[in-house]
PDB file of C-alpha atoms in Angstrom:
ATOM      1  CA  MET A 513     105.138 156.442 168.154  1.00  0.00           C
ATOM      2  CA  GLU A 514     107.596 154.701 166.608  1.00  0.00           C
ATOM      3  CA  SER A 515     107.097 151.931 163.098  1.00  0.00           C
ATOM      4  CA  SER A 516     109.045 149.120 162.785  1.00  0.00           C
ATOM      5  CA  ILE A 517     109.073 148.114 158.603  1.00  0.00           C
ATOM      6  CA  GLU A 518     110.585 145.252 157.805  1.00  0.00           C
ATOM      7  CA  CYS A 519     111.337 144.720 153.426  1.00  0.00           C
ATOM      8  CA  VAL A 520     111.885 141.125 152.318  1.00  0.00           C
ATOM      9  CA  THR A 521     113.866 140.469 149.944  1.00  0.00           C
ATOM     10  CA  ASP A 522     112.847 137.574 147.611  1.00  0.00           C
ATOM     11  CA  GLY A 523     110.150 140.331 145.851  1.00  0.00           C
ATOM     12  CA  LEU A 524     107.154 139.968 147.431  1.00  0.00           C
ATOM     13  CA  MET A 525     105.281 141.205 150.906  1.00  0.00           C
ATOM     14  CA  ASP A 526     102.514 139.091 152.025  1.00  0.00           C
ATOM     15  CA  GLU A 527      99.183 140.824 154.163  1.00  0.00           C
ATOM     16  CA  ASP A 528     100.639 138.860 157.277  1.00  0.00           C
ATOM     17  CA  GLU A 529     104.234 140.632 156.984  1.00  0.00           C
ATOM     18  CA  ILE A 530     102.610 143.828 156.854  1.00  0.00           C
ATOM     19  CA  SER A 531     100.230 143.468 159.391  1.00  0.00           C
ATOM     20  CA  SER A 532     102.511 142.311 161.451  1.00  0.00           C
ATOM     21  CA  GLN A 533     105.436 144.803 160.524  1.00  0.00           C
ATOM     22  CA  PHE A 534     103.224 148.030 160.366  1.00  0.00           C
ATOM     23  CA  SER A 535     101.789 148.887 163.940  1.00  0.00           C
ATOM     24  CA  SER A 536      99.701 151.793 164.628  1.00  0.00           C
ATOM     25  CA  SER A 537      98.726 151.122 168.438  1.00  0.00           C
ATOM     26  CA  LYS A 538     102.366 149.703 169.450  1.00  0.00           C
ATOM     27  CA  PRO A 539     105.936 150.729 169.831  1.00  0.00           C
ATOM     28  CA  SER A 540     108.038 147.957 168.470  1.00  0.00           C
ATOM     29  CA  HIS A 541     110.823 147.225 170.494  1.00  0.00           C
ATOM     30  CA  THR A 542     113.048 145.940 167.780  1.00  0.00           C
ATOM     31  CA  ASN A 543     116.865 147.025 167.118  1.00  0.00           C
ATOM     32  CA  ILE A 544     115.918 147.854 163.544  1.00  0.00           C
ATOM     33  CA  ASN A 545     117.529 150.797 162.787  1.00  0.00           C
ATOM     34  CA  THR A 546     114.752 152.628 160.473  1.00  0.00           C
ATOM     35  CA  ASN A 547     117.029 154.905 158.342  1.00  0.00           C
ATOM     36  CA  HIS A 548     118.191 151.952 156.312  1.00  0.00           C
ATOM     37  CA  LEU A 549     116.712 149.086 155.651  1.00  0.00           C
ATOM     38  CA  ASN A 550     117.727 146.327 152.611  1.00  0.00           C
ATOM     39  CA  GLY A 551     119.461 149.387 151.213  1.00  0.00           C
ATOM     40  CA  MET A 552     116.022 151.283 150.809  1.00  0.00           C
ATOM     41  CA  VAL A 553     116.657 154.640 152.742  1.00  0.00           C
ATOM     42  CA  ILE A 554     113.865 156.175 154.675  1.00  0.00           C
ATOM     43  CA  ASN A 555     113.194 159.265 156.398  1.00  0.00           C
ATOM     44  CA  PRO A 556     112.046 159.224 160.084  1.00  0.00           C
ATOM     45  CA  THR A 557     109.571 161.260 159.820  1.00  0.00           C
ATOM     46  CA  THR A 558     108.001 159.390 156.389  1.00  0.00           C
ATOM     47  CA  SER A 559     104.330 158.053 157.217  1.00  0.00           C
ATOM     48  CA  VAL A 560     103.402 154.815 156.415  1.00  0.00           C
ATOM     49  CA  HIS A 561     100.953 155.813 154.222  1.00  0.00           C
ATOM     50  CA  GLU A 562     103.795 157.285 152.153  1.00  0.00           C
ATOM     51  CA  LEU A 563     106.162 154.137 152.179  1.00  0.00           C
ATOM     52  CA  LEU A 564     103.082 152.326 151.034  1.00  0.00           C
ATOM     53  CA  GLU A 565     102.416 154.702 148.022  1.00  0.00           C
ATOM     54  CA  CYS A 566     103.010 153.603 144.354  1.00  0.00           C
ATOM     55  CA  PRO A 567     105.983 155.231 143.068  1.00  0.00           C
ATOM     56  CA  VAL A 568     104.521 154.262 139.975  1.00  0.00           C
ATOM     57  CA  CYS A 569     100.537 154.779 139.700  1.00  0.00           C
ATOM     58  CA  THR A 570     100.723 156.549 143.093  1.00  0.00           C
ATOM     59  CA  ASN A 571      98.413 154.564 144.703  1.00  0.00           C
ATOM     60  CA  SER A 572      98.078 152.522 147.749  1.00  0.00           C
ATOM     61  CA  MET A 573     100.128 149.319 147.427  1.00  0.00           C
ATOM     62  CA  TYR A 574      98.017 145.954 148.867  1.00  0.00           C
ATOM     63  CA  PRO A 575     100.269 142.284 148.535  1.00  0.00           C
ATOM     64  CA  PRO A 576     101.544 141.035 146.941  1.00  0.00           C
ATOM     65  CA  ILE A 577     103.936 144.150 147.071  1.00  0.00           C
ATOM     66  CA  HIS A 578     107.422 143.844 144.904  1.00  0.00           C
ATOM     67  CA  GLN A 579     110.795 144.967 145.939  1.00  0.00           C
ATOM     68  CA  CYS A 580     113.781 144.451 143.887  1.00  0.00           C
ATOM     69  CA  HIS A 581     117.095 144.383 145.413  1.00  0.00           C
ATOM     70  CA  ASN A 582     117.937 147.903 145.876  1.00  0.00           C
ATOM     71  CA  GLY A 583     114.471 148.337 147.972  1.00  0.00           C
ATOM     72  CA  HIS A 584     112.682 149.965 145.539  1.00  0.00           C
ATOM     73  CA  THR A 585     108.615 148.972 145.829  1.00  0.00           C
ATOM     74  CA  ILE A 586     106.078 148.643 143.636  1.00  0.00           C
ATOM     75  CA  CYS A 587     102.464 147.552 143.511  1.00  0.00           C
ATOM     76  CA  SER A 588     101.252 143.817 141.872  1.00  0.00           C
ATOM     77  CA  THR A 589      99.337 146.234 139.221  1.00  0.00           C
ATOM     78  CA  CYS A 590     102.203 148.182 137.676  1.00  0.00           C
ATOM     79  CA  LYS A 591     104.691 144.829 137.468  1.00  0.00           C
ATOM     80  CA  TYR A 592     102.138 143.283 135.867  1.00  0.00           C
ATOM     81  CA  SER A 593     101.400 145.407 133.202  1.00  0.00           C
ATOM     82  CA  THR A 594     100.643 145.079 129.743  1.00  0.00           C
ATOM     83  CA  LEU A 595     101.776 148.043 128.301  1.00  0.00           C
ATOM     84  CA  GLY A 596     105.292 147.949 129.301  1.00  0.00           C
ATOM     85  CA  CYS A 597     108.767 145.461 129.436  1.00  0.00           C
ATOM     86  CA  PRO A 598     108.685 144.277 132.727  1.00  0.00           C
ATOM     87  CA  GLU A 599     112.330 142.372 132.821  1.00  0.00           C
ATOM     88  CA  ILE A 600     115.396 144.492 134.255  1.00  0.00           C
ATOM     89  CA  PHE A 601     118.653 144.634 132.980  1.00  0.00           C
ATOM     90  CA  PRO A 602     122.158 146.555 133.426  1.00  0.00           C
ATOM     91  CA  TYR A 603     122.223 149.200 132.757  1.00  0.00           C
ATOM     92  CA  TYR A 604     124.944 148.736 129.998  1.00  0.00           C
ATOM     93  CA  SER A 605     122.469 145.937 128.975  1.00  0.00           C
ATOM     94  CA  LYS A 606     119.308 148.939 128.105  1.00  0.00           C
ATOM     95  CA  LEU A 607     120.237 148.988 124.453  1.00  0.00           C
ATOM     96  CA  LYS A 608     120.726 146.075 123.308  1.00  0.00           C
ATOM     97  CA  HIS A 609     117.638 144.977 124.951  1.00  0.00           C
ATOM     98  CA  GLU A 610     115.537 147.458 123.289  1.00  0.00           C
ATOM     99  CA  ALA A 611     116.489 146.657 119.873  1.00  0.00           C
ATOM    100  CA  ALA A 612     114.714 142.988 120.212  1.00  0.00           C
ATOM    101  CA  CYS A 613     112.066 143.629 123.253  1.00  0.00           C
ATOM    102  CA  ASN A 614     108.539 142.579 122.573  1.00  0.00           C
ATOM    103  CA  PHE A 615     107.679 145.962 123.786  1.00  0.00           C
ATOM    104  CA  ARG A 616     109.110 148.052 121.733  1.00  0.00           C
ATOM    105  CA  PRO A 617     107.566 150.671 119.973  1.00  0.00           C
ATOM    106  CA  TYR A 618     106.274 149.675 116.451  1.00  0.00           C
ATOM    107  CA  THR A 619     106.980 151.472 112.800  1.00  0.00           C
ATOM    108  CA  CYS A 620     103.704 152.198 110.468  1.00  0.00           C
ATOM    109  CA  PRO A 621     103.474 149.477 108.330  1.00  0.00           C
ATOM    110  CA  TYR A 622     102.158 151.927 105.599  1.00  0.00           C
ATOM    111  CA  ALA A 623     103.707 150.768 102.551  1.00  0.00           C
ATOM    112  CA  GLY A 624     102.963 153.696 100.218  1.00  0.00           C
ATOM    113  CA  SER A 625     105.386 156.292 101.547  1.00  0.00           C
ATOM    114  CA  GLU A 626     108.178 156.298 103.846  1.00  0.00           C
ATOM    115  CA  CYS A 627     106.575 157.238 107.149  1.00  0.00           C
ATOM    116  CA  SER A 628     108.398 157.099 110.284  1.00  0.00           C
ATOM    117  CA  VAL A 629     106.256 157.036 113.068  1.00  0.00           C
ATOM    118  CA  GLY A 630     106.233 154.727 115.571  1.00  0.00           C
ATOM    119  CA  GLY A 631     103.929 153.363 118.754  1.00  0.00           C
ATOM    120  CA  ASP A 632     101.863 150.728 119.943  1.00  0.00           C
ATOM    121  CA  ILE A 633      99.334 148.979 118.083  1.00  0.00           C
ATOM    122  CA  PRO A 634      96.266 151.314 118.671  1.00  0.00           C
ATOM    123  CA  TYR A 635      98.373 154.435 117.850  1.00  0.00           C
ATOM    124  CA  LEU A 636      99.246 152.843 114.892  1.00  0.00           C
ATOM    125  CA  VAL A 637      95.623 152.144 113.344  1.00  0.00           C
ATOM    126  CA  ALA A 638      94.662 155.640 114.234  1.00  0.00           C
ATOM    127  CA  HIS A 639      97.591 157.034 112.388  1.00  0.00           C
ATOM    128  CA  LEU A 640      96.552 154.613 109.140  1.00  0.00           C
ATOM    129  CA  ARG A 641      92.964 156.171 109.440  1.00  0.00           C
ATOM    130  CA  ASP A 642      93.396 159.653 110.218  1.00  0.00           C
ATOM    131  CA  ASP A 643      97.118 160.028 108.364  1.00  0.00           C
ATOM    132  CA  HIS A 644      97.257 158.102 105.525  1.00  0.00           C
ATOM    133  CA  LYS A 645      93.291 157.590 105.205  1.00  0.00           C
ATOM    134  CA  VAL A 646      93.792 153.614 104.729  1.00  0.00           C
ATOM    135  CA  ASP A 647      89.917 152.117 104.769  1.00  0.00           C
ATOM    136  CA  MET A 648      89.198 149.573 107.537  1.00  0.00           C
ATOM    137  CA  HIS A 649      87.652 147.113 107.579  1.00  0.00           C
ATOM    138  CA  SER A 650      85.832 144.429 110.104  1.00  0.00           C
ATOM    139  CA  GLY A 651      85.632 141.160 109.275  1.00  0.00           C
ATOM    140  CA  CYS A 652      88.109 138.398 107.975  1.00  0.00           C
ATOM    141  CA  THR A 653      87.426 137.834 104.425  1.00  0.00           C
ATOM    142  CA  PHE A 654      87.833 140.514 101.630  1.00  0.00           C
ATOM    143  CA  ASN A 655      86.858 140.756  97.480  1.00  0.00           C
ATOM    144  CA  HIS A 656      89.185 143.329  95.926  1.00  0.00           C
ATOM    145  CA  ARG A 657      89.255 144.174  92.561  1.00  0.00           C
ATOM    146  CA  TYR A 658      92.035 145.946  90.628  1.00  0.00           C
ATOM    147  CA  VAL A 659      91.759 147.269  87.326  1.00  0.00           C
ATOM    148  CA  LYS A 660      94.364 149.088  85.420  1.00  0.00           C
ATOM    149  CA  SER A 661      94.255 150.646  82.350  1.00  0.00           C
ATOM    150  CA  ASN A 662      98.310 149.654  80.653  1.00  0.00           C
ATOM    151  CA  PRO A 663      99.533 146.589  82.148  1.00  0.00           C
ATOM    152  CA  ARG A 664     101.974 146.967  79.650  1.00  0.00           C
ATOM    153  CA  ASP A 665     103.540 149.476  81.512  1.00  0.00           C
ATOM    154  CA  VAL A 666     104.337 148.183  84.603  1.00  0.00           C
ATOM    155  CA  GLU A 667     106.121 150.401  87.485  1.00  0.00           C
ATOM    156  CA  ASN A 668     107.108 149.818  90.907  1.00  0.00           C
ATOM    157  CA  ALA A 669     103.992 150.336  92.599  1.00  0.00           C
ATOM    158  CA  THR A 670     102.900 149.436  96.068  1.00  0.00           C
ATOM    159  CA  TRP A 671      99.467 150.396  97.980  1.00  0.00           C
ATOM    160  CA  MET A 672      97.922 149.092 101.838  1.00  0.00           C
ATOM    161  CA  LEU A 673      94.593 148.307 100.508  1.00  0.00           C
ATOM    162  CA  THR A 674      93.332 147.532 103.673  1.00  0.00           C
ATOM    163  CA  VAL A 675      93.560 147.545 107.193  1.00  0.00           C
ATOM    164  CA  PHE A 676      91.644 144.233 108.867  1.00  0.00           C
ATOM    165  CA  HIS A 677      90.037 143.419 111.966  1.00  0.00           C
ATOM    166  CA  CYS A 678      89.038 140.131 112.816  1.00  0.00           C
ATOM    167  CA  PHE A 679      89.356 137.788 116.443  1.00  0.00           C
ATOM    168  CA  GLY A 680      90.487 140.331 118.608  1.00  0.00           C
ATOM    169  CA  GLN A 681      93.761 141.322 116.305  1.00  0.00           C
ATOM    170  CA  TYR A 682      94.792 143.734 112.562  1.00  0.00           C
ATOM    171  CA  PHE A 683      96.157 142.939 109.739  1.00  0.00           C
ATOM    172  CA  CYS A 684      97.301 144.986 106.646  1.00  0.00           C
ATOM    173  CA  LEU A 685      96.969 143.396 103.059  1.00  0.00           C
ATOM    174  CA  HIS A 686      99.189 144.545 100.857  1.00  0.00           C
ATOM    175  CA  PHE A 687      98.906 144.371  96.795  1.00  0.00           C
ATOM    176  CA  GLU A 688     101.888 145.944  94.739  1.00  0.00           C
ATOM    177  CA  ALA A 689     103.145 145.642  91.012  1.00  0.00           C
ATOM    178  CA  PHE A 690     107.042 145.814  90.630  1.00  0.00           C
ATOM    179  CA  GLN A 691     109.780 144.064  88.400  1.00  0.00           C
ATOM    180  CA  LEU A 692     111.181 140.192  89.481  1.00  0.00           C
ATOM    181  CA  GLY A 693     114.178 140.458  87.788  1.00  0.00           C
ATOM    182  CA  MET A 694     112.931 141.411  83.397  1.00  0.00           C
ATOM    183  CA  ALA A 695     109.267 140.315  84.438  1.00  0.00           C
ATOM    184  CA  PRO A 696     106.702 141.711  86.168  1.00  0.00           C
ATOM    185  CA  VAL A 697     105.079 140.653  88.298  1.00  0.00           C
ATOM    186  CA  TYR A 698     102.178 141.416  91.030  1.00  0.00           C
ATOM    187  CA  MET A 699     102.007 140.345  94.410  1.00  0.00           C
ATOM    188  CA  ALA A 700      99.551 140.167  97.462  1.00  0.00           C
ATOM    189  CA  PHE A 701     100.461 139.483 100.635  1.00  0.00           C
ATOM    190  CA  LEU A 702      99.552 139.904 104.363  1.00  0.00           C
ATOM    191  CA  ARG A 703     100.940 140.942 107.386  1.00  0.00           C
ATOM    192  CA  PHE A 704     100.009 140.802 111.310  1.00  0.00           C
ATOM    193  CA  MET A 705     100.185 143.941 113.392  1.00  0.00           C
ATOM    194  CA  GLY A 706     101.557 142.374 116.660  1.00  0.00           C
ATOM    195  CA  ASP A 707     105.072 140.465 116.894  1.00  0.00           C
ATOM    196  CA  GLU A 708     105.605 137.407 115.255  1.00  0.00           C
ATOM    197  CA  LEU A 709     104.867 134.058 117.510  1.00  0.00           C
ATOM    198  CA  ASP A 710     101.187 135.850 117.918  1.00  0.00           C
ATOM    199  CA  GLY A 711     100.921 136.104 113.776  1.00  0.00           C
ATOM    200  CA  ARG A 712     101.519 132.378 113.823  1.00  0.00           C
ATOM    201  CA  ASN A 713      98.331 132.061 115.838  1.00  0.00           C
ATOM    202  CA  TYR A 714      96.117 132.798 112.680  1.00  0.00           C
ATOM    203  CA  SER A 715      96.533 131.963 108.492  1.00  0.00           C
ATOM    204  CA  TYR A 716      95.149 133.149 105.694  1.00  0.00           C
ATOM    205  CA  SER A 717      94.323 132.376 101.968  1.00  0.00           C
ATOM    206  CA  LEU A 718      94.882 134.404  98.701  1.00  0.00           C
ATOM    207  CA  GLU A 719      92.839 133.539  96.119  1.00  0.00           C
ATOM    208  CA  VAL A 720      92.464 135.171  91.969  1.00  0.00           C
ATOM    209  CA  GLY A 721      90.913 133.763  89.238  1.00  0.00           C
ATOM    210  CA  GLY A 722      89.279 134.130  85.584  1.00  0.00           C
ATOM    211  CA  ASN A 723      88.493 132.118  82.274  1.00  0.00           C
ATOM    212  CA  GLY A 724      88.382 128.791  84.722  1.00  0.00           C
ATOM    213  CA  ARG A 725      91.502 129.373  86.085  1.00  0.00           C
ATOM    214  CA  LYS A 726      92.515 130.161  89.878  1.00  0.00           C
ATOM    215  CA  LEU A 727      95.402 130.695  91.803  1.00  0.00           C
ATOM    216  CA  ILE A 728      95.133 129.833  95.791  1.00  0.00           C
ATOM    217  CA  TRP A 729      98.433 131.243  98.227  1.00  0.00           C
ATOM    218  CA  GLU A 730      97.956 129.898 102.309  1.00  0.00           C
ATOM    219  CA  GLY A 731     100.425 130.682 104.678  1.00  0.00           C
ATOM    220  CA  THR A 732     100.950 132.773 108.094  1.00  0.00           C
ATOM    221  CA  PRO A 733     100.556 136.686 108.118  1.00  0.00           C
ATOM    222  CA  ARG A 734     104.169 138.037 108.609  1.00  0.00           C
ATOM    223  CA  SER A 735     104.305 140.339 111.520  1.00  0.00           C
ATOM    224  CA  ILE A 736     105.143 144.233 110.321  1.00  0.00           C
ATOM    225  CA  ARG A 737     108.223 143.495 112.409  1.00  0.00           C
ATOM    226  CA  ASP A 738     109.542 142.922 108.866  1.00  0.00           C
ATOM    227  CA  SER A 739     109.252 145.362 106.892  1.00  0.00           C
ATOM    228  CA  HIS A 740     107.029 145.258 103.998  1.00  0.00           C
ATOM    229  CA  ARG A 741     110.579 145.351 101.713  1.00  0.00           C
ATOM    230  CA  LYS A 742     111.478 142.330 103.263  1.00  0.00           C
ATOM    231  CA  VAL A 743     108.206 140.446 103.101  1.00  0.00           C
ATOM    232  CA  ARG A 744     108.361 141.136  99.259  1.00  0.00           C
ATOM    233  CA  ASP A 745     112.227 140.267  98.636  1.00  0.00           C
ATOM    234  CA  SER A 746     111.349 137.141 100.152  1.00  0.00           C
ATOM    235  CA  HIS A 747     108.635 136.652  97.610  1.00  0.00           C
ATOM    236  CA  ASP A 748     106.155 135.427 101.036  1.00  0.00           C
ATOM    237  CA  GLY A 749     102.940 136.069  99.265  1.00  0.00           C
ATOM    238  CA  LEU A 750     100.287 135.042  95.751  1.00  0.00           C
ATOM    239  CA  ILE A 751     102.705 136.257  92.813  1.00  0.00           C
ATOM    240  CA  ILE A 752     100.695 136.619  89.967  1.00  0.00           C
ATOM    241  CA  GLN A 753     102.668 136.673  86.729  1.00  0.00           C
ATOM    242  CA  ARG A 754     101.445 139.751  83.861  1.00  0.00           C
ATOM    243  CA  ASN A 755     100.911 136.986  81.375  1.00  0.00           C
ATOM    244  CA  MET A 756      98.525 135.059  84.341  1.00  0.00           C
ATOM    245  CA  ALA A 757      97.457 138.339  85.212  1.00  0.00           C
ATOM    246  CA  LEU A 758      96.242 139.226  81.692  1.00  0.00           C
ATOM    247  CA  PHE A 759      95.053 135.517  81.265  1.00  0.00           C
ATOM    248  CA  PHE A 760      92.529 136.180  84.265  1.00  0.00           C
ATOM    249  CA  SER A 761      91.490 139.398  83.230  1.00  0.00           C
ATOM    250  CA  GLY A 762      90.334 138.208  79.941  1.00  0.00           C
ATOM    251  CA  GLY A 763      88.956 140.099  77.196  1.00  0.00           C
ATOM    252  CA  ASP A 764      91.651 141.957  74.736  1.00  0.00           C
ATOM    253  CA  ARG A 765      94.099 141.290  77.411  1.00  0.00           C
ATOM    254  CA  LYS A 766      94.364 145.267  76.713  1.00  0.00           C
ATOM    255  CA  GLU A 767      93.553 146.155  80.461  1.00  0.00           C
ATOM    256  CA  LEU A 768      94.215 144.567  84.209  1.00  0.00           C
ATOM    257  CA  LYS A 769      91.360 143.145  85.589  1.00  0.00           C
ATOM    258  CA  LEU A 770      92.303 141.227  88.562  1.00  0.00           C
ATOM    259  CA  ARG A 771      89.687 140.278  91.560  1.00  0.00           C
ATOM    260  CA  VAL A 772      91.754 138.751  94.454  1.00  0.00           C
ATOM    261  CA  THR A 773      89.651 137.286  97.229  1.00  0.00           C
ATOM    262  CA  GLY A 774      90.867 136.234 100.500  1.00  0.00           C
ATOM    263  CA  ARG A 775      90.171 134.686 104.280  1.00  0.00           C
ATOM    264  CA  ILE A 776      91.506 135.014 107.181  1.00  0.00           C
ATOM    265  CA  TRP A 777      91.111 132.528 110.015  1.00  0.00           C
ATOM    266  CA  GLU A 778      92.639 131.168 113.429  1.00  0.00           C
ATOM    267  CA  GLU A 779      94.345 128.511 114.622  1.00  0.00           C
ATOM    268  CA  GLN A 780      93.294 126.404 117.150  1.00  0.00           C
ATOM    269  CA  GLN A 781      94.956 123.279 119.193  1.00  0.00           C
ATOM    270  CA  ASN A 782      93.282 119.981 118.966  1.00  0.00           C
ATOM    271  CA  PRO A 783      92.413 119.069 122.396  1.00  0.00           C
ATOM    272  CA  ASP A 784      93.348 115.344 121.937  1.00  0.00           C
ATOM    273  CA  GLY A 785      96.557 116.644 120.630  1.00  0.00           C
ATOM    274  CA  GLY A 786      96.017 116.287 117.065  1.00  0.00           C
ATOM    275  CA  ALA A 787      96.301 118.771 114.102  1.00  0.00           C
ATOM    276  CA  CYS A 788      94.905 122.259 114.595  1.00  0.00           C
ATOM    277  CA  ILE A 789      91.105 123.562 114.347  1.00  0.00           C
ATOM    278  CA  PRO A 790      91.000 126.456 111.319  1.00  0.00           C
ATOM    279  CA  ASN A 791      88.642 128.817 113.823  1.00  0.00           C
ATOM    280  CA  PHE A 792      86.971 131.044 110.790  1.00  0.00           C
ATOM    281  CA  CYS A 793      84.671 134.336 111.500  1.00  0.00           C
ATOM    282  CA  SER A 794      81.541 134.386 110.787  1.00  0.00           C
TER     283      SER A 794
END
């Protein structure tokens, strides 16, 4: 018994083509050389089942079946997998593409040390929780109190306060003290654990105050693709001068007491084509 196999080169094989080209009851009378089909070398003893086995997941392939110009086939599940890059490049462009690919691994966003761990977002969340002992919080609002006994001594220090999980995404809240020129300042900002385009779907606000005064910051969270230092040096967040921070603290100004509150929301496009409608979590 012999089988006639035709592999289409436009990238897809539909069900009718498969049923007509794979026959188990009648011999084929075509003149196709079954050893070489569209560049795909076929062993004469290869069974139809082996030919329909996806080389990635090893499951049987069902229509639509995808094929590259070199004759390699792959099932539709693996072709549209969200866990990997679907692009195809010449080998000499591979390294250049990997440097900017949206599917490239993320670097650990922990700011308190130079951590070289990389991976996807679920892996990094577990890494932050288990290895860096970062607090995890579910919800889109936060309230943090920062106390420093000697506010006159402002050394460069970084802290990651919490990783927040809301709207099915993860966000990192940073708070730190550093010298901005000759002036000591405190800064808080949020980073999105994902790519920049996805991060633009969200906004956040930060508020700090006391003695009847307050400062409010609203912005879009920066992606963790941007390093912690890059975000800090661009001043993209809530910046509090030390004198203002001491004023908010009240008392004799000998102890720093700051309460930073905030909220994250999702921007939703108005169906009427107007401005975006904020979606606040409960």
